[in-house]
Short mmCIF file of C-alpha atoms in Angstrom, two decimals:
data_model
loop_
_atom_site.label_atom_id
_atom_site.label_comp_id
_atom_site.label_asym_id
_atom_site.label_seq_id
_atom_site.Cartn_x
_atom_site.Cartn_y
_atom_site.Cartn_z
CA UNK A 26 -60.61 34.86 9.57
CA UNK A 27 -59.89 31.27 9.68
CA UNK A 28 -56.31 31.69 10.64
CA UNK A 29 -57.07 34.63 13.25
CA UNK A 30 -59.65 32.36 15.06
CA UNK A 31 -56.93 29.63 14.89
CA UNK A 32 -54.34 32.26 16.52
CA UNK A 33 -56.59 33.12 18.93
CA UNK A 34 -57.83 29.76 19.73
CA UNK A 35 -54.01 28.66 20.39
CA UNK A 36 -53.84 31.07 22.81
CA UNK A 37 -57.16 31.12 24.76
CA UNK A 38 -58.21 27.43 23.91
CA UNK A 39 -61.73 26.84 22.88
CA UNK A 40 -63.35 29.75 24.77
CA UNK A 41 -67.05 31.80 24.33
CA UNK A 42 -65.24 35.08 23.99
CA UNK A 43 -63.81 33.81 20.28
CA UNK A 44 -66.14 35.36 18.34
CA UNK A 45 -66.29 38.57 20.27
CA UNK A 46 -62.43 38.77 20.05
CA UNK A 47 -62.29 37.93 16.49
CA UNK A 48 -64.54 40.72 15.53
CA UNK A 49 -62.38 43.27 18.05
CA UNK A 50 -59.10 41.90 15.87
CA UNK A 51 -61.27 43.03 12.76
CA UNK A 52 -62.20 45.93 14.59
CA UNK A 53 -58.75 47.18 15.59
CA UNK A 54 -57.21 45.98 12.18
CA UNK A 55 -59.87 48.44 10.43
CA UNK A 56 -59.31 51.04 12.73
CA UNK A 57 -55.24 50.67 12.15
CA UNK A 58 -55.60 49.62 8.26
CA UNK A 59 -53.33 53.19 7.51
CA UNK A 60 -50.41 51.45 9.77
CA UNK A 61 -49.73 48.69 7.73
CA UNK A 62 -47.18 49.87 5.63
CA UNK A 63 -46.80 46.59 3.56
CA UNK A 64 -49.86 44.79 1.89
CA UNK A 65 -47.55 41.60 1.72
CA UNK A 66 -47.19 41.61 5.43
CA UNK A 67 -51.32 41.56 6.09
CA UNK A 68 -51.51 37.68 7.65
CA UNK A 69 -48.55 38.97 10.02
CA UNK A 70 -49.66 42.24 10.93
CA UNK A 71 -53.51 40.38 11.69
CA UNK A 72 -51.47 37.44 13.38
CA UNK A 73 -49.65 40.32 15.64
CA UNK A 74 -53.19 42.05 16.08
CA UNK A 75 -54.44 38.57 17.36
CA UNK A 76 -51.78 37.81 20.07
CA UNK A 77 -51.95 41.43 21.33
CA UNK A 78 -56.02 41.34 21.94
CA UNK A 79 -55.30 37.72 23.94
CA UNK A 80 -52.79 38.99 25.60
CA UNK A 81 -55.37 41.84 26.76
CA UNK A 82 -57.91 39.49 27.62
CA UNK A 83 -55.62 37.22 29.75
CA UNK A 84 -54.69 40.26 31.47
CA UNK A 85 -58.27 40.97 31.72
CA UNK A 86 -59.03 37.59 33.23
CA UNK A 87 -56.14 37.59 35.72
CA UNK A 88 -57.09 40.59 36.76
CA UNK A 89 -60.63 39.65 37.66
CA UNK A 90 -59.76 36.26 38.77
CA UNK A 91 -61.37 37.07 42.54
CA UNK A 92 -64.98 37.33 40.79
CA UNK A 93 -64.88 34.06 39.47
CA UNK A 94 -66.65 30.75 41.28
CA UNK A 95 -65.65 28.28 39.09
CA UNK A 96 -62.41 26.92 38.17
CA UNK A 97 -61.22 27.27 34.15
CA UNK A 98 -61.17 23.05 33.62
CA UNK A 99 -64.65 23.88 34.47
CA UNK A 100 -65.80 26.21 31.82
CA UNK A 101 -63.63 25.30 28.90
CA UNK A 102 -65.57 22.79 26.62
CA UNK A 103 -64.62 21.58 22.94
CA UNK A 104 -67.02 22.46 21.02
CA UNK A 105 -67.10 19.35 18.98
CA UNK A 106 -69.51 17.16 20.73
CA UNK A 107 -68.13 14.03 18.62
CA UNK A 108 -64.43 13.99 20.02
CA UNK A 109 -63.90 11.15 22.21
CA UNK A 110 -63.91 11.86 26.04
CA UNK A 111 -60.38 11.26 26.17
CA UNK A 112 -59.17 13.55 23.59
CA UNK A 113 -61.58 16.09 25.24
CA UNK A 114 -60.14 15.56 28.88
CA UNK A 115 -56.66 15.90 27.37
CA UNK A 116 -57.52 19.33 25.63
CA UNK A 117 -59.01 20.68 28.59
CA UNK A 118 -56.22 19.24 30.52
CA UNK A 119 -53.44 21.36 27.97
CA UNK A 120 -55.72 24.36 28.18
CA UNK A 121 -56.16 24.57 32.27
CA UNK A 122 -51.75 24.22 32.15
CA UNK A 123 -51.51 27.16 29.74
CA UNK A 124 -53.64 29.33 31.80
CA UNK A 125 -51.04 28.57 34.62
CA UNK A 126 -48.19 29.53 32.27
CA UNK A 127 -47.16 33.37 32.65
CA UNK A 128 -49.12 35.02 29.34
CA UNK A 129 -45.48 35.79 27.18
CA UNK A 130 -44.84 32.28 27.33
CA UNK A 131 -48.79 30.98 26.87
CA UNK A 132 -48.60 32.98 23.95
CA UNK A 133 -45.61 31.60 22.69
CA UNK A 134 -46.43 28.12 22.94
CA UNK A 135 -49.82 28.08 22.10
CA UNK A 136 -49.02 29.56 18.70
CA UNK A 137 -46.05 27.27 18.08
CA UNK A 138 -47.25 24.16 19.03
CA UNK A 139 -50.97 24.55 19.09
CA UNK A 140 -51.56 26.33 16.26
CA UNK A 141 -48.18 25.19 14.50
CA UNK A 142 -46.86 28.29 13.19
CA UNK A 143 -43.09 29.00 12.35
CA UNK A 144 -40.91 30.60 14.36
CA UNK A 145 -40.71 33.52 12.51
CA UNK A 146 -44.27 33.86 12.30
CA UNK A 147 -44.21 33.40 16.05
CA UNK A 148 -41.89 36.24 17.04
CA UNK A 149 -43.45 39.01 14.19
CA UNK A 150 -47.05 37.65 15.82
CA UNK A 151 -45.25 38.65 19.10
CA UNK A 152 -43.35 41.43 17.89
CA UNK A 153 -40.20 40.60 19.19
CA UNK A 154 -36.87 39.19 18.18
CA UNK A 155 -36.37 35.66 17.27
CA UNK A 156 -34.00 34.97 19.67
CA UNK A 157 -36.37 36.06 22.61
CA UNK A 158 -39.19 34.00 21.06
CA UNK A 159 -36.88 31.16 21.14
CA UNK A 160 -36.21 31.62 25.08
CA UNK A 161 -39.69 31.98 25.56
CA UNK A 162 -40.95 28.82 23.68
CA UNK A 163 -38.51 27.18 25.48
CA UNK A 164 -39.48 28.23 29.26
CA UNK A 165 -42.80 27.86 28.04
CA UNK A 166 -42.03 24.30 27.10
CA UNK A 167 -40.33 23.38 30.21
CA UNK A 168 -42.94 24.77 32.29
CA UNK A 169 -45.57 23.32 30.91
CA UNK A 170 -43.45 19.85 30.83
CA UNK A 171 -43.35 20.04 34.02
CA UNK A 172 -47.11 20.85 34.66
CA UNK A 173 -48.28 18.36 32.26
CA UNK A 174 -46.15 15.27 33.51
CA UNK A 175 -47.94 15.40 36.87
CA UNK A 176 -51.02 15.71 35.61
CA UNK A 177 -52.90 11.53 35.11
CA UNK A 178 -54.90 12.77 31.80
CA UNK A 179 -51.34 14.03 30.27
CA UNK A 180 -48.24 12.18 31.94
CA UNK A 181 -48.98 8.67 29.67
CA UNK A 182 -49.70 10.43 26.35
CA UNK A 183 -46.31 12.69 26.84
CA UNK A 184 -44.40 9.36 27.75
CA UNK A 185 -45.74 8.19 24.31
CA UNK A 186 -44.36 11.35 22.61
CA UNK A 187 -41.57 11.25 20.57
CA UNK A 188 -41.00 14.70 21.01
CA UNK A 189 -40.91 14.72 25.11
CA UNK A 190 -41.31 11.47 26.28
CA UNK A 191 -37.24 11.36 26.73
CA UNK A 192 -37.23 14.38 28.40
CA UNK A 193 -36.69 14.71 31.98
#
């Protein structure tokens, strides 16, 4: 459950619907037990589950977007009242980017480089080759790159990075 929720969160970011969604990827995964054809292939079959009901609800979202009167900044809050304000404005910086990202490649990054999973792991999650989770993670990347570099909370820390503070 721990590693579903951590999917999911990736994906999302720290969101009121987690629980509900968890339980659906339980929900589904019970329903679909008889389609797992491997019992050494469970964490990736749940992973794939996972992606698949956030994709759905990002679809769900988008398509209700009119309906809503707040922005997302606005109702995403970390749950962990004792991270510093800074960390927290950062989070909720990443998260209001990804929701600007088109879903394939929110997906994609959020599991590789929020919730840190391989490749691999990425593309069975996604169910698609890892070639095409490669070109994903790396539109994803340079989208959100750009994004993030104009953004106050975010364009310092990535100059910091060693990862994309050289990258133009």
């Amino acid at each position: 459950a721990g590693h579903i929720k951590r999917v999911l969160a990736s994906v999302l970011g720290f969101d009121e619907e987690l629980p509900d969604l968890l339980h659906e990827v339980f929900a589904t995964a019970r329903a679909k037990v008889h389609q797992l054809d491997d019992p050494n292939r469970l964490k990736a079959w749940m992973s794939s589950i996972a992606v698949f009901t956030a994709r759905g609800c990002i679809r769900r979202r988008q398509r209700s977007k009119w309906l809503r009167f707040w922005t997302p900044e606005e109702i995403h809050e970390v749950p962990d009242g004792r991270s510093p304000l800074e960390a927290r404005q950062q989070l909720a910086a990443i998260h209001g980017i990804l929701t600007k990202l088109p879903t394939d490649e929110r997906i994609a990054f959020g599991l590789r480089f929020l919730s840190g999973m391989g490749l691999r792991d990425v593309a069975e999650a996604c169910n698609v080759s890892l070639a095409t989770i490669k070109r994903r993670i790396s539109k994803a990347e340079q989208h959100f790159l750009e994004l993030a570099r104009e953004n106050p909370t975010l364009a310092e820390r990535l100059a910091e990075s060693p990862r994309w503070g050289g990258k133009s």
